[in-house]
Coordinates of C-alpha atoms in Angstrom, one line a residue:
Q1 CA 5.5 -0.1 -41.3
A2 CA 7.8 2.9 -40.7
Q3 CA 6.3 5.5 -38.4
L4 CA 7.2 8.8 -37.0
V5 CA 4.8 9.8 -34.3
G6 CA 5.1 13.4 -33.2
S7 CA 3.8 14.9 -30.0
G8 CA 4.1 18.1 -28.0
G9 CA 3.6 21.5 -29.4
G10 CA 0.8 23.9 -28.5
A11 CA 0.8 27.5 -27.5
A12 CA 3.4 29.5 -25.7
Q13 CA 4.3 33.1 -25.1
A14 CA 7.4 34.7 -26.4
G15 CA 10.3 33.8 -24.2
G16 CA 8.8 30.6 -23.2
S17 CA 9.6 27.0 -24.0
L18 CA 8.1 23.9 -25.6
R19 CA 9.4 20.5 -26.3
L20 CA 8.4 18.4 -29.3
S21 CA 8.9 14.6 -29.4
C22 CA 9.1 12.2 -32.3
A23 CA 9.0 8.4 -31.7
A24 CA 10.4 6.4 -34.6
S25 CA 9.7 2.8 -35.4
G26 CA 9.6 0.4 -38.3
F27 CA 13.0 1.2 -39.8
F28 CA 16.7 0.9 -39.0
Y29 CA 16.9 3.9 -36.7
I30 CA 20.7 3.9 -36.3
S31 CA 21.1 4.4 -40.0
A32 CA 19.0 7.6 -39.9
C33 CA 19.7 11.2 -39.9
M34 CA 16.8 12.6 -38.0
A35 CA 15.6 16.1 -38.7
W36 CA 13.1 18.7 -37.7
F37 CA 11.4 20.9 -40.3
R38 CA 9.0 23.7 -39.9
Q39 CA 6.7 25.6 -42.2
A40 CA 5.4 29.0 -41.1
P41 CA 2.3 30.6 -42.6
G42 CA 3.2 32.0 -46.0
K43 CA 6.7 30.7 -45.9
E44 CA 8.6 27.8 -47.4
R45 CA 9.3 24.6 -45.5
E46 CA 12.7 24.9 -43.8
V47 CA 15.0 22.5 -41.9
V48 CA 15.3 23.5 -38.3
G49 CA 18.0 21.0 -37.3
T50 CA 19.4 17.5 -37.6
I51 CA 20.8 14.9 -35.3
S52 CA 22.6 11.7 -36.3
A53 CA 21.1 8.7 -34.7
Q54 CA 24.5 7.0 -34.4
N55 CA 26.8 9.7 -33.1
Q56 CA 24.3 12.3 -31.9
R57 CA 26.0 15.2 -33.7
T58 CA 23.6 18.1 -34.3
T59 CA 23.2 20.9 -36.8
Y60 CA 20.9 23.9 -36.5
A61 CA 19.5 26.6 -38.7
D62 CA 20.8 30.0 -38.0
A63 CA 17.4 31.2 -37.0
V64 CA 17.2 28.8 -34.1
K65 CA 20.8 28.3 -33.1
G66 CA 21.4 29.0 -29.5
R67 CA 17.7 28.7 -28.7
F68 CA 16.7 25.2 -29.9
T69 CA 18.3 21.9 -28.8
I70 CA 17.9 18.6 -30.6
S71 CA 18.5 15.5 -28.5
Q72 CA 17.5 11.8 -28.6
D73 CA 16.9 8.8 -26.5
R74 CA 18.4 6.1 -28.7
A75 CA 17.0 3.3 -26.5
K76 CA 13.5 4.7 -27.1
Q77 CA 14.3 5.7 -30.7
T78 CA 12.8 9.1 -29.9
V79 CA 14.1 12.5 -30.9
Y80 CA 13.3 15.7 -29.2
L81 CA 13.3 19.4 -30.1
L82 CA 13.5 21.6 -27.1
M83 CA 12.6 25.1 -28.0
D84 CA 13.7 27.8 -25.6
S85 CA 13.4 31.6 -25.8
L86 CA 10.6 31.2 -28.3
E87 CA 9.9 34.0 -30.6
V88 CA 6.7 34.9 -32.5
E89 CA 8.6 34.0 -35.7
D90 CA 8.8 30.4 -34.4
T91 CA 5.1 30.0 -35.0
A92 CA 4.9 27.2 -37.6
T93 CA 3.8 23.6 -38.2
Y94 CA 6.7 21.4 -37.2
Y95 CA 7.6 18.0 -38.8
C96 CA 9.9 15.2 -37.7
A97 CA 11.7 13.5 -40.5
A98 CA 14.0 10.5 -41.1
A99 CA 16.5 10.3 -43.8
L100 CA 18.2 6.9 -44.2
V101 CA 21.6 8.3 -45.2
G102 CA 23.7 7.3 -42.2
R103 CA 25.2 10.2 -40.4
C104 CA 23.8 13.7 -41.0
P105 CA 25.8 16.1 -43.1
A106 CA 28.2 18.2 -41.1
V107 CA 26.7 21.4 -42.5
I108 CA 23.0 21.8 -42.3
A109 CA 22.9 23.4 -45.8
D110 CA 24.0 20.0 -47.2
F111 CA 20.9 18.3 -45.8
R112 CA 18.2 18.0 -48.4
A113 CA 14.6 17.4 -47.9
T114 CA 14.7 15.1 -50.9
A115 CA 16.7 12.7 -48.8
V116 CA 13.9 12.3 -46.4
N117 CA 12.3 8.8 -46.4
Y118 CA 9.7 9.3 -43.7
W119 CA 7.7 12.2 -42.3
G120 CA 5.8 12.6 -39.1
Q121 CA 2.6 14.4 -38.8
G122 CA 2.5 18.1 -38.4
I123 CA 2.8 19.6 -34.9
Q124 CA 1.3 23.0 -34.4
V125 CA 3.4 25.5 -32.5
T126 CA 2.0 29.0 -31.9
V127 CA 4.0 31.7 -30.1
S128 CA 2.3 34.9 -29.0
S129 CA 3.8 38.1 -27.9

């Protein structure tokens, strides 16, 4: 059974940091584009960033570029979202996702949520000023 088990999250103050983790199992991990999504209160779900399991290339949404870093431990089949310089606007429910499309698109706008095969559970992140 394919699983994405998320962890981390919680509360932080603006300017602080949090790291989210997502452990993948039950599918061919190296064929996946791994992605992080988030949904803030009253807003649409948006892709935060992607990482190709195979070549580790990353893409980021403009809103988080320069502040968030996606990485992975391929041996552990685990992806991470390190969130630095947190802003109140980062408050959202975050989701790990796996799309079995091979390498991620080079441009984040070309990544479609419809390509996602598996979703992790929501991880709450609350940033206060």
